[in-house]
Coordinates of C-alpha atoms in Angstrom, one line a residue:
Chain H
X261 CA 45.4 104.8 139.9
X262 CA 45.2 100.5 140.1
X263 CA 47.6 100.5 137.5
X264 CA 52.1 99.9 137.0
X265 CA 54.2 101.2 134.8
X266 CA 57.5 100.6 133.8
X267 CA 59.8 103.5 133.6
X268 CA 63.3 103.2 132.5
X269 CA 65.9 105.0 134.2
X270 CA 69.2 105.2 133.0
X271 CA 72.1 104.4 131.8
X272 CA 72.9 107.8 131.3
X273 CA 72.9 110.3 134.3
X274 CA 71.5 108.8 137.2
X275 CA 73.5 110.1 139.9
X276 CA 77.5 110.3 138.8
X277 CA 77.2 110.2 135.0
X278 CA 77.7 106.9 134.9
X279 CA 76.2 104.0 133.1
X280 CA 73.3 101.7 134.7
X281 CA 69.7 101.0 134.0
X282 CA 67.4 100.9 136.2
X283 CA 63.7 99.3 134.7
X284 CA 61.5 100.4 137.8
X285 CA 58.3 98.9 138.1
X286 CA 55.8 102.0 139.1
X287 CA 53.0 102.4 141.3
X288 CA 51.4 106.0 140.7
X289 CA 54.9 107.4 141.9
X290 CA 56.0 105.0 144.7
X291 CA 58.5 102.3 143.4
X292 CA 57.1 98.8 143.3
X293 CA 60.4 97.0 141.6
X294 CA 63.5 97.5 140.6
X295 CA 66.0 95.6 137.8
X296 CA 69.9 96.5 137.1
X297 CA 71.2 96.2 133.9
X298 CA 74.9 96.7 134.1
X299 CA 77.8 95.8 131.5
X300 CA 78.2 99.5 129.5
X301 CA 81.3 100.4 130.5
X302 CA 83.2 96.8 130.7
X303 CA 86.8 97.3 129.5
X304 CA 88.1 93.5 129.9
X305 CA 90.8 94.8 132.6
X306 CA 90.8 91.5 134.3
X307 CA 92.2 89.9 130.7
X308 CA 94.2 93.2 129.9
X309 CA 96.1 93.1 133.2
X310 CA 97.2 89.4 132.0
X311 CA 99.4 91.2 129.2
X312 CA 101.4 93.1 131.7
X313 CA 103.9 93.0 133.9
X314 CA 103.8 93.1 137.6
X315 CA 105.3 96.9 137.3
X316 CA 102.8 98.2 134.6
X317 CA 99.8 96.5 136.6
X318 CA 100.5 99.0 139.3
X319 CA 99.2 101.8 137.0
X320 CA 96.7 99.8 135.0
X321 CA 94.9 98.7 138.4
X322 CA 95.1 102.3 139.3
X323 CA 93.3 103.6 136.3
X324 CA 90.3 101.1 137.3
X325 CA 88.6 104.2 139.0
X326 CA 89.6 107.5 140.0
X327 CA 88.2 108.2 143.2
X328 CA 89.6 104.8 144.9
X329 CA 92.3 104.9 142.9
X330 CA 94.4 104.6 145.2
X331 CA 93.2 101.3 147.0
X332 CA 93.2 99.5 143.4
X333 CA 96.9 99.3 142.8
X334 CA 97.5 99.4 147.2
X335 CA 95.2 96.1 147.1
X336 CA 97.0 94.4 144.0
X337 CA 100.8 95.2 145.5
X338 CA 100.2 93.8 148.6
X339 CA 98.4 90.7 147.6
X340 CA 101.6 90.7 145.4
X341 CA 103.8 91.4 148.3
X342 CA 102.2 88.0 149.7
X343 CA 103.3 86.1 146.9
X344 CA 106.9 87.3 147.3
X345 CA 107.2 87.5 151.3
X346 CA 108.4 91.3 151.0
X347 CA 108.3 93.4 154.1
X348 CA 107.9 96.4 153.8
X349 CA 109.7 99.4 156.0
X350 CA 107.8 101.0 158.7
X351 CA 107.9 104.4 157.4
X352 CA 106.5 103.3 154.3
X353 CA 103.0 101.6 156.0
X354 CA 102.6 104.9 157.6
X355 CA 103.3 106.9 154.2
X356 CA 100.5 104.3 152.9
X357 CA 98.3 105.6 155.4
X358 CA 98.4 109.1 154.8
X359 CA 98.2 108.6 151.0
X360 CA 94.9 106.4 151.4
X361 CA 93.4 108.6 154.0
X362 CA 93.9 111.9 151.5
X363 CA 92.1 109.7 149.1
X364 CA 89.2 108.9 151.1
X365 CA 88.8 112.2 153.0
X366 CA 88.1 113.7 149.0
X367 CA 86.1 110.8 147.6
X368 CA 83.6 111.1 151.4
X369 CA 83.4 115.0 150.3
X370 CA 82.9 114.3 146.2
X371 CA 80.2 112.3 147.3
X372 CA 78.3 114.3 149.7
X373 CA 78.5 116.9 147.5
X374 CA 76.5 114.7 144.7
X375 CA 74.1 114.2 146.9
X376 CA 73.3 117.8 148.0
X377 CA 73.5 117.9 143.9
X378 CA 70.4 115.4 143.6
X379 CA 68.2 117.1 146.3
X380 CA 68.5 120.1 144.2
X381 CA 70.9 122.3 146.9
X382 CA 73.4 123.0 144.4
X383 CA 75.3 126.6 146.7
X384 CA 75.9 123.6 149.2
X385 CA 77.1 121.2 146.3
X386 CA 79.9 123.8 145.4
X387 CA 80.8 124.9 148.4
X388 CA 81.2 120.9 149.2
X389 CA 83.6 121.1 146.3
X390 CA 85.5 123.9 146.9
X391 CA 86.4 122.5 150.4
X392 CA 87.4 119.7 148.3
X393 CA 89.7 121.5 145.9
X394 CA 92.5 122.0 149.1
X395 CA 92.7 118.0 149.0
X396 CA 93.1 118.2 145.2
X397 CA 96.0 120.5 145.6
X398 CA 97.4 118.7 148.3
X399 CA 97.5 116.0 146.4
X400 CA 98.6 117.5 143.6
X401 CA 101.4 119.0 145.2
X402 CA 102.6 116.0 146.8
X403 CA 101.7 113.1 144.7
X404 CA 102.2 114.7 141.4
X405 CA 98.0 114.2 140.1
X406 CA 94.8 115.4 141.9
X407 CA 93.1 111.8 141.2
X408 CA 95.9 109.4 140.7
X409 CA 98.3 109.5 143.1
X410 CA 101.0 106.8 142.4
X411 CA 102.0 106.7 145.8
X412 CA 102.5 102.9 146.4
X413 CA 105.6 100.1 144.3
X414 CA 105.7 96.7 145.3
X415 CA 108.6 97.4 148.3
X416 CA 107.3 100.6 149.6
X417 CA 105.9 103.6 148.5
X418 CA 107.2 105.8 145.4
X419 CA 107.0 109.4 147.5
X420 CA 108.7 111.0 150.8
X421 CA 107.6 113.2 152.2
X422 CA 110.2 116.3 154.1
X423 CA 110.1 118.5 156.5
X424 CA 108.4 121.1 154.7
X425 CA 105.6 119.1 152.7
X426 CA 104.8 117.9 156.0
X427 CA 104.3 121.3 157.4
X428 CA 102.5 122.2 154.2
X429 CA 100.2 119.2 154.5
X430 CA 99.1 119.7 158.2
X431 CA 98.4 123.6 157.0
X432 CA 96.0 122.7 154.4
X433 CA 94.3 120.0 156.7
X434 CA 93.7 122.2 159.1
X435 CA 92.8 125.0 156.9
X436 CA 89.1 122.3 155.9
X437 CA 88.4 122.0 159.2
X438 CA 86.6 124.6 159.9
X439 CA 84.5 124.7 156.5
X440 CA 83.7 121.2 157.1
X441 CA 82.7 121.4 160.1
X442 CA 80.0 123.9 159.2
X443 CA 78.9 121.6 156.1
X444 CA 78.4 119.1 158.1
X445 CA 76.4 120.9 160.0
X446 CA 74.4 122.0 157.3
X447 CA 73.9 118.4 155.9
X448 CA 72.9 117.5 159.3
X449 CA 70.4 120.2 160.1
X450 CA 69.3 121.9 157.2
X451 CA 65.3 121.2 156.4
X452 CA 66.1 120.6 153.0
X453 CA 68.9 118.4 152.8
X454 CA 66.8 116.2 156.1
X455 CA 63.6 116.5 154.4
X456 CA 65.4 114.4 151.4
X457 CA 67.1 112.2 153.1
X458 CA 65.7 111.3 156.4
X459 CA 63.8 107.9 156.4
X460 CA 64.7 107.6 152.6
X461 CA 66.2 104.3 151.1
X462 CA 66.0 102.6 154.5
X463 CA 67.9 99.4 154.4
X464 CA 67.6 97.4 158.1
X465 CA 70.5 95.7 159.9
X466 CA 69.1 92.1 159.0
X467 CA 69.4 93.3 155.4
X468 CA 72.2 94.4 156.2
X469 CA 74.0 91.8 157.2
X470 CA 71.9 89.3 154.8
X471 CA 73.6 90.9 151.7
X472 CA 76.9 91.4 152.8
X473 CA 77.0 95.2 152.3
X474 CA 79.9 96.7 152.7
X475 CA 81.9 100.0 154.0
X476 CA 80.1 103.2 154.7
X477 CA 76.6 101.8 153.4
X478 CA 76.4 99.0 156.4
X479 CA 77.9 101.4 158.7
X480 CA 75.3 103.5 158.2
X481 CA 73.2 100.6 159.7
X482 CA 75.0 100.2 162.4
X483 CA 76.7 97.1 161.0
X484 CA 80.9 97.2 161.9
X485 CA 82.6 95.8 159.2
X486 CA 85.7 98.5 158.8
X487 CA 88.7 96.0 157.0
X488 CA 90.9 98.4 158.9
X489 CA 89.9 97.4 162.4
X490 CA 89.5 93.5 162.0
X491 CA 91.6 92.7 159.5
X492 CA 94.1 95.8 159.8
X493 CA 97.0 96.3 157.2
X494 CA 99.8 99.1 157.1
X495 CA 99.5 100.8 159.8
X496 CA 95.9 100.8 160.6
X497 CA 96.8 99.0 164.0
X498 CA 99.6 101.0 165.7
X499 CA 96.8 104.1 165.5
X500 CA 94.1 105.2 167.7
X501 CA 91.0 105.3 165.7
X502 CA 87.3 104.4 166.4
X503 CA 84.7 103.2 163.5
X504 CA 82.2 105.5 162.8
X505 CA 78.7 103.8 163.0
X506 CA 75.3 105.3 162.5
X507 CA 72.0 103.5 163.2
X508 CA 69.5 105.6 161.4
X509 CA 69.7 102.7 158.4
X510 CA 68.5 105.7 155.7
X511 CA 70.4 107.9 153.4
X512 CA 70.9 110.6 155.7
X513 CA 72.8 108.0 158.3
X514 CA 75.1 106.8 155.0
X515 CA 75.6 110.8 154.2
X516 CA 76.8 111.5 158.1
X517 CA 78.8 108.7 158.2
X518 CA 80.8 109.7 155.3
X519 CA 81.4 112.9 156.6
X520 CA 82.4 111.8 160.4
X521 CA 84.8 109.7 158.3
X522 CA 86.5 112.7 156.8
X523 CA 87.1 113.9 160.0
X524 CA 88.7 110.5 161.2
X525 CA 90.7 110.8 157.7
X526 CA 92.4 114.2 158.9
X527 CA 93.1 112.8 162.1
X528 CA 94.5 110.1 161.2
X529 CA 96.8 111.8 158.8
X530 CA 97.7 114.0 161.8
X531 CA 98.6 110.7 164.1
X532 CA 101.0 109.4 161.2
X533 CA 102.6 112.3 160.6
X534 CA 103.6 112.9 164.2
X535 CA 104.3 109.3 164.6
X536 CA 105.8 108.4 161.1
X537 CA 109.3 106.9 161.9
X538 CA 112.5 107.4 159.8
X539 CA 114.3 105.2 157.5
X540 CA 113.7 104.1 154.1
X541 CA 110.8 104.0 152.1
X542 CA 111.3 101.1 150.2
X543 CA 112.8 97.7 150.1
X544 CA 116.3 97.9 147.9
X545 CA 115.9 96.2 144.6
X546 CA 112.9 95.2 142.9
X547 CA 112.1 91.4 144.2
X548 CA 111.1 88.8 142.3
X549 CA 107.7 87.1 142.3
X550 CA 107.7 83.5 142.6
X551 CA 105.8 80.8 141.7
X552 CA 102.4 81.3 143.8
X553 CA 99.0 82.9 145.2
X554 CA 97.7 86.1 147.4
X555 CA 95.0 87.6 148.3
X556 CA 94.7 90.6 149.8
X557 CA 91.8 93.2 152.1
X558 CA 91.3 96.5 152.3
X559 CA 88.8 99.8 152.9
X560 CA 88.5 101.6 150.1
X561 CA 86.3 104.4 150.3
X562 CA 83.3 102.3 149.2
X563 CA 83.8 99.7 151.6
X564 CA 85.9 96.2 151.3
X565 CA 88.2 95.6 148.0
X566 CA 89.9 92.1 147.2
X567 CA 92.4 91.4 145.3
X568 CA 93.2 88.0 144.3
X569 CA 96.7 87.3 142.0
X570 CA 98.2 84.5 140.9
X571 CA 101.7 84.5 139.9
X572 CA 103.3 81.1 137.5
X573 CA 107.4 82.4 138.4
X574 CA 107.3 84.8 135.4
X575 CA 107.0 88.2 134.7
X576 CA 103.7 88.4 134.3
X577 CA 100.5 87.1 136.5
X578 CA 98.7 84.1 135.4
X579 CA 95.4 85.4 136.7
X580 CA 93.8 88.1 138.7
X581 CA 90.5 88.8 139.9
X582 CA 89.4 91.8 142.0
X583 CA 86.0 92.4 144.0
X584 CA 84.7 95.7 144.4
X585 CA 82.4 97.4 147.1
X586 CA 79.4 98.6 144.8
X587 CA 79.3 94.5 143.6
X588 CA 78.0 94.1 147.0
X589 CA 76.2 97.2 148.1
X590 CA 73.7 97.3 144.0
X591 CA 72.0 94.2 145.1
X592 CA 70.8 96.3 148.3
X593 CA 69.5 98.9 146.1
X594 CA 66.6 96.6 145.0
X595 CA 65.6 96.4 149.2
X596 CA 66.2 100.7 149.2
X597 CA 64.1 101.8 147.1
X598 CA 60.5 99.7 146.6
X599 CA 58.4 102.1 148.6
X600 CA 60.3 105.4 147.9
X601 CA 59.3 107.7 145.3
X602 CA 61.0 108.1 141.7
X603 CA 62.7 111.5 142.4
X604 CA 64.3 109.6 145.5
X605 CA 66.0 106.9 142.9
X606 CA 69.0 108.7 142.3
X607 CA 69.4 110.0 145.6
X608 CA 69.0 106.6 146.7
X609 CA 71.4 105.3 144.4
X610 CA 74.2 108.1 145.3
X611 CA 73.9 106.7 148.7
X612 CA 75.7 103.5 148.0
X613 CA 78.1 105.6 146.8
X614 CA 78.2 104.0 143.4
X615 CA 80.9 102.8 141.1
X616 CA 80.4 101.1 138.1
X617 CA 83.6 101.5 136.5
X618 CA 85.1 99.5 139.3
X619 CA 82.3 97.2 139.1
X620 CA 82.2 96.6 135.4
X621 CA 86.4 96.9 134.9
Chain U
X125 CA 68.6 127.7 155.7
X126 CA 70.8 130.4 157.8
X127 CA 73.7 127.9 158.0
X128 CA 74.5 128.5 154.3
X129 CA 73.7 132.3 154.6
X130 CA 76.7 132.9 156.4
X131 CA 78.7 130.7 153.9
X132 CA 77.0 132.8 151.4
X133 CA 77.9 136.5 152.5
X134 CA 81.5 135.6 153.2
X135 CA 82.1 134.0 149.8
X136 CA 80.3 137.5 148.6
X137 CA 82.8 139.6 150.7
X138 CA 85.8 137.4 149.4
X139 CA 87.6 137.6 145.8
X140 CA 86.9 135.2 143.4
X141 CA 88.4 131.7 143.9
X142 CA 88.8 130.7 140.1
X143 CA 92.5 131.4 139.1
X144 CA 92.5 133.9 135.9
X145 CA 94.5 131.6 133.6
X146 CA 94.9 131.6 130.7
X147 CA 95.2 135.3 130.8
X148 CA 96.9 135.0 133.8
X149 CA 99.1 133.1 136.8
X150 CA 97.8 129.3 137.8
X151 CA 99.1 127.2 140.3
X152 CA 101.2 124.5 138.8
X153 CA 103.1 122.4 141.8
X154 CA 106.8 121.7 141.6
X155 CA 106.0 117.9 141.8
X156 CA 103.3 117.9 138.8
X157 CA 103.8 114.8 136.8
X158 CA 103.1 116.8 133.3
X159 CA 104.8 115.9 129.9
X160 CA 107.9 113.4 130.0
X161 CA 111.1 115.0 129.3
X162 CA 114.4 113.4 127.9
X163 CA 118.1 114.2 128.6
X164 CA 120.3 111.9 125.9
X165 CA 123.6 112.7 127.8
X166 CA 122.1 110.5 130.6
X167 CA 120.4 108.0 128.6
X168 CA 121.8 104.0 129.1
X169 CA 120.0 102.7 126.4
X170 CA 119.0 100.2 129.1
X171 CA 115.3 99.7 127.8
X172 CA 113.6 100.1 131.5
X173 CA 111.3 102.8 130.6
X174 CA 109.8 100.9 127.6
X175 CA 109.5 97.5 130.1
X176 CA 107.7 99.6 133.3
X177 CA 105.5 101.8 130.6
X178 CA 102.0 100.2 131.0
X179 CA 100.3 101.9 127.9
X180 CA 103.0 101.5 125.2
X181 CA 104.3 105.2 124.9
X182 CA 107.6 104.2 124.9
X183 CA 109.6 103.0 122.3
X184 CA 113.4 101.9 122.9
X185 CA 115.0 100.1 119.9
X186 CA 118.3 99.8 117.8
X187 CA 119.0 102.4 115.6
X188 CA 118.4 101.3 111.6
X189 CA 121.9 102.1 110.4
X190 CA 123.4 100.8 113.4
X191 CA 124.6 103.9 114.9
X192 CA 123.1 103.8 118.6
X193 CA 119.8 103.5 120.2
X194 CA 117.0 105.6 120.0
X195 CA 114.2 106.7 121.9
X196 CA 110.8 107.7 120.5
X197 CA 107.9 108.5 123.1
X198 CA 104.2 109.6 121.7
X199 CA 102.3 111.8 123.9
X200 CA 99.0 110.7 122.7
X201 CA 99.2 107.9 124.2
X202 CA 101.6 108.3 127.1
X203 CA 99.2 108.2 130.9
X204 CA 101.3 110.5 133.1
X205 CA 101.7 107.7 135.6
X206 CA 105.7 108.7 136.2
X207 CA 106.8 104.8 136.0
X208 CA 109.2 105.7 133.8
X209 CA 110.8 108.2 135.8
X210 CA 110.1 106.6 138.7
X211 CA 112.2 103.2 137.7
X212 CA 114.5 105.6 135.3
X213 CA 118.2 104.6 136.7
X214 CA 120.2 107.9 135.6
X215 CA 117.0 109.9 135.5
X216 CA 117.7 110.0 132.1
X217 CA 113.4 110.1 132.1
X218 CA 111.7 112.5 134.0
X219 CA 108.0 114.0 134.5
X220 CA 108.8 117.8 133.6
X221 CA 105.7 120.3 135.3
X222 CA 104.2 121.3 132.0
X223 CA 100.8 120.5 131.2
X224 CA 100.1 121.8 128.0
X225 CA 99.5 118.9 126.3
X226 CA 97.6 120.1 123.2
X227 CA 98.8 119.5 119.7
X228 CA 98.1 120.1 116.1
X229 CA 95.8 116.9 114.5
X230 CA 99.0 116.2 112.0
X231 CA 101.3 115.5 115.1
X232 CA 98.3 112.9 116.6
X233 CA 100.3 109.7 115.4
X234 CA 104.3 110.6 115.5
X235 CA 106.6 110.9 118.0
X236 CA 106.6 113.8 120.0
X237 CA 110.5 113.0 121.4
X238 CA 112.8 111.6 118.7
X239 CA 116.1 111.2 120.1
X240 CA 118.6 109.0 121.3
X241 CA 122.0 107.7 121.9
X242 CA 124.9 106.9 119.5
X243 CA 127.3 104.2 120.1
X244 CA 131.0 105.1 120.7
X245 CA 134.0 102.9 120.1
X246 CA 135.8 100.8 122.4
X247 CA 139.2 101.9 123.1
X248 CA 141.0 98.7 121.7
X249 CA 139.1 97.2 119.3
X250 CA 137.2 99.5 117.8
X251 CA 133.7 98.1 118.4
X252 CA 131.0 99.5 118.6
X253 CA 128.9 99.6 122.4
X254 CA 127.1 101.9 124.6
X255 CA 129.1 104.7 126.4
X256 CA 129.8 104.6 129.9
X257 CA 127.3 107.0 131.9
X258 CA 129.0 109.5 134.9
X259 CA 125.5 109.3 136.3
X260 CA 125.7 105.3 136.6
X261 CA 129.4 105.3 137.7
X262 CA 129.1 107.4 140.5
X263 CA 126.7 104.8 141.9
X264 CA 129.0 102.1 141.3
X265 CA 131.9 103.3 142.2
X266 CA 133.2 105.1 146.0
X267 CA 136.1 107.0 143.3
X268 CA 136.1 107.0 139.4
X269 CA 140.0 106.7 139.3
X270 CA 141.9 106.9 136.3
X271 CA 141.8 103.5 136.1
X272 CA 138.1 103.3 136.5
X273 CA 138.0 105.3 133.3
X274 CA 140.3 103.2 131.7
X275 CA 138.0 99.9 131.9
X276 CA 135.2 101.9 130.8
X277 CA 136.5 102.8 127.8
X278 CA 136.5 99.3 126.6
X279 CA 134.3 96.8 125.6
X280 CA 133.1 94.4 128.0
X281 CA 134.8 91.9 125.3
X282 CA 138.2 93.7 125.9
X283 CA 137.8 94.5 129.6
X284 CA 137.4 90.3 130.2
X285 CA 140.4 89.8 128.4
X286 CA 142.5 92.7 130.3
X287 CA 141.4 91.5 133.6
X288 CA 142.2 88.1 132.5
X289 CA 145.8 89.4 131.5
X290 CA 146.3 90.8 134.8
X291 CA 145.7 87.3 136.8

């Protein structure tokens, strides 16, 4: 038993098909240390968006990763929107809301459904995903695409919504509740799904706050850093909305908070659609970007996105650099999971909710 | 465990939730963004498809002999975003609901829409230039009068020099 192993994990199917290696340093079975290798799916998006316009970057940062897809090119306009001192109409920061809230609401339930995939509870993992579907084909009904959604221009959004998508949108929301309410119930309860997750991948506050994690993974340490609430955008700040913090620092605390924010996703679809004021959707004309620099916040579903552009007066930006959420939360993987056993790696690593196309670009 | 049971013996009690297709019906929204669609008649020639297209599916050019402007679009390559639609100013572009997008290997590297616009001739000179569009004029003018139609039957060479007459 005195001795370590190295055992490579990765960078095929570790938790979401996605590429990273892990080389874990092994004591008997318990994890001693961990290294990431990273860099298989780089695509050189950062130079690519460089050859494009302003317009076609709106897609391009969209197609950076599917489940936040819609913060990417939300981030990038209004960083642009900076640069060019647009304001954009009320009704549109509401119909921004809803859009980004439908988003999240589906990526929370993708990825508690992965992980009730990787502790081996796959009725749960399907059921997870049908109750997903209904967000699918609301957003496919609305937004045109059941991942990416197009909703946002520089000006305003591309969508409106009328009287009867709006009727249709609050059926189908309240159609989930129900079903999620007694998943939830099961991911909180069930003796499987706790005996996986409780006390697994426990990452304290001081680490917490040490590495800067971000979104759902430090609020499920109790740590409040929601861009929504201290730095709000849109809309965020004429609702009436509450973080969602857990203190139980493990991967059951991450799972729970995910789902308590689905429920805070319907709702606040519900409080924008009853408050979402008339007029236009967009600013007239398409304005011109001058000479300068933005950056720009906000809460994707993996925690806080940033958007940096920098325009030279012509049609195209000079230079742009974004910072994703699973930058931050990997380097807290190697505090997770020394001490946890090597079935718990990938349950572990689902927990950040990982994305390393983001990461990578 | 008896959370999921319940789950269990309802989903057993219900019908399947998998939609029969192909051999039957699926649920394809109204506002699908499938397979770009092109209507000539309201066609500009105005090039703002091929600037908004981020992955190059678009192609608007001068036509080789001279005769109008044409518009080639490969679906191989084309992302479904809807820019082009979406920025379109005669909807001339538009995301149709149809999302069969399989083809044979041979048709991998041409142009799945090959079409275009031909030129007409102005009025007084006989030049060639691109035709006025209803679509267009309606959002430029309150009333297409007569005279309306008049000016945009010429070139904008000729129409300077008419206006300039009238002064």
């Amino acid at each position: 038993m005195g001795e370590t192993y190295k055992v490579p994990v990765g960078p095929i199917h570790i938790a979401l098909e996605e590429p990273v290696y892990f080389k874990v340093t092994v004591h008997g079975e318990t994890v001693e240390h961990v290294d990431i290798l990273s860099g298989f799916v780089h695509r050189g998006m950062e130079a690519l968006v460089l050859r494009r316009n302003f317009l076609q970057n709106m897609i391009i940062t969209e197609r950076t990763c599917s489940l936040c897809s819609n913060n990417h090119p939300f981030t990038y306009i209004m960083a642009v929107e900076k640069i060019a001192g647009v304001k954009i109409p009320p009704r549109a920061e509401y119909l921004r809301v809803i859009a980004d809230e439908v988003k999240r609401a589906a990526s929370h339930l993708f990825n508690v459904s992965m992980l009730a995939h990787l502790v081996g509870f796959h009725s749960l993992m399907t059921q997870t995903m049908e109750t997903r579907e209904v967000l699918q084909d609301v957003k496919e009904s609305i937004w045109g695409n059941r991942m990416d959604l197009g909703a946002n221009t520089i000006g305003g959004v591309k969508y409106d919504l009328d009287k009867e998508q709006i009727r249709y949108l609050i059926k189908q929301l309240n159609s989930i509740k129900k079903p999620i309410r007694e998943l939830a119930a099961i991911y909180r309860d069930n003796r499987i799904v706790r005996a996986r997750t409780e006390g697994v991948g426990v990452l304290s506050k001081e680490d917490t706050l040490r590495l800067g994690v971000v979104g759902p993974t430090a609020r499920g340490s109790g740590v409040n850093n929601d861009i929504r609430l201290i730095y709000p955008y849109a809309a965020y700040d004429k609702l009436d909305w509450d973080v969602v913090l857990e203190d139980g620092c493990d991967v059951r605390a991450r799972a729970l908070v995910r789902l308590r924010e689905v429920f805070q996703a319907i709702n606040l679809v519900e409080q924008c659609l009853k408050a979402l004021p008339d007029g236009p959707v967009k600013t007239k004309g398409f304005p011109r970007i001058p000479k300068g620099e933005g950056v720009a916040r906000t809460e994707a579903p993996r925690g806080e996105l940033f958007f940096y552009v920098k325009s030279d007066g012509s049609s195209k930006p000079e230079r742009m650099k974004w910072r994703v959420p699973t930058y931050l939360n990997w380097e807290a993987l190697k505090v997770m999971m020394p001490g946890n056993k090597i079935a718990d790696i990938s349950v572990i690593f689902n927990s950040i909710d990982p994305c390393i196309s983001c990461t990578e670009r | 465990m008896a959370g999921f049971f319940k789950i269990a013996i309802r989903n057993f009690l219900n019908s399947p939730t998998t939609d029969p297709y192909p051999f039957g019906e699926t649920f394809t929204p109204e506002n699908y963004r499938g397979i770009i669609d092109y209507t000539p008649e309201l066609c500009i020639g105005c090039n703002t498809c091929e600037y908004v297209c981020p992955s190059g599916a678009i192609r608007v050019r001068e036509k080789e002999d001279g005769s109008g402007i044409s518009f080639s679009f490969w679906l191989n390559t084309c992302s479904h975003c809807g820019n082009c639609g979406y920025y379109c100013p005669t909807d001339a572009v538009f995301n149709s609901n149809d999302f069969h997008t399989a083809r044979h290997q041979s048709e991998k590297f041409i142009p799945t829409i090959d079409d275009g616009i031909s030129y007409v001739q102005c009025s007084n000179c006989k030049q060639k230039m691109k035709r006025p569009v209803e679509a267009l004029l309606a959002r430029a003018y309150e009333e297409i009068t007569e005279e309306v139609r008049h000016q945009t039957s010429l070139c904008p060479e000729c129409r300077r020099m008419k206006r300039f007459e009238r002064m």
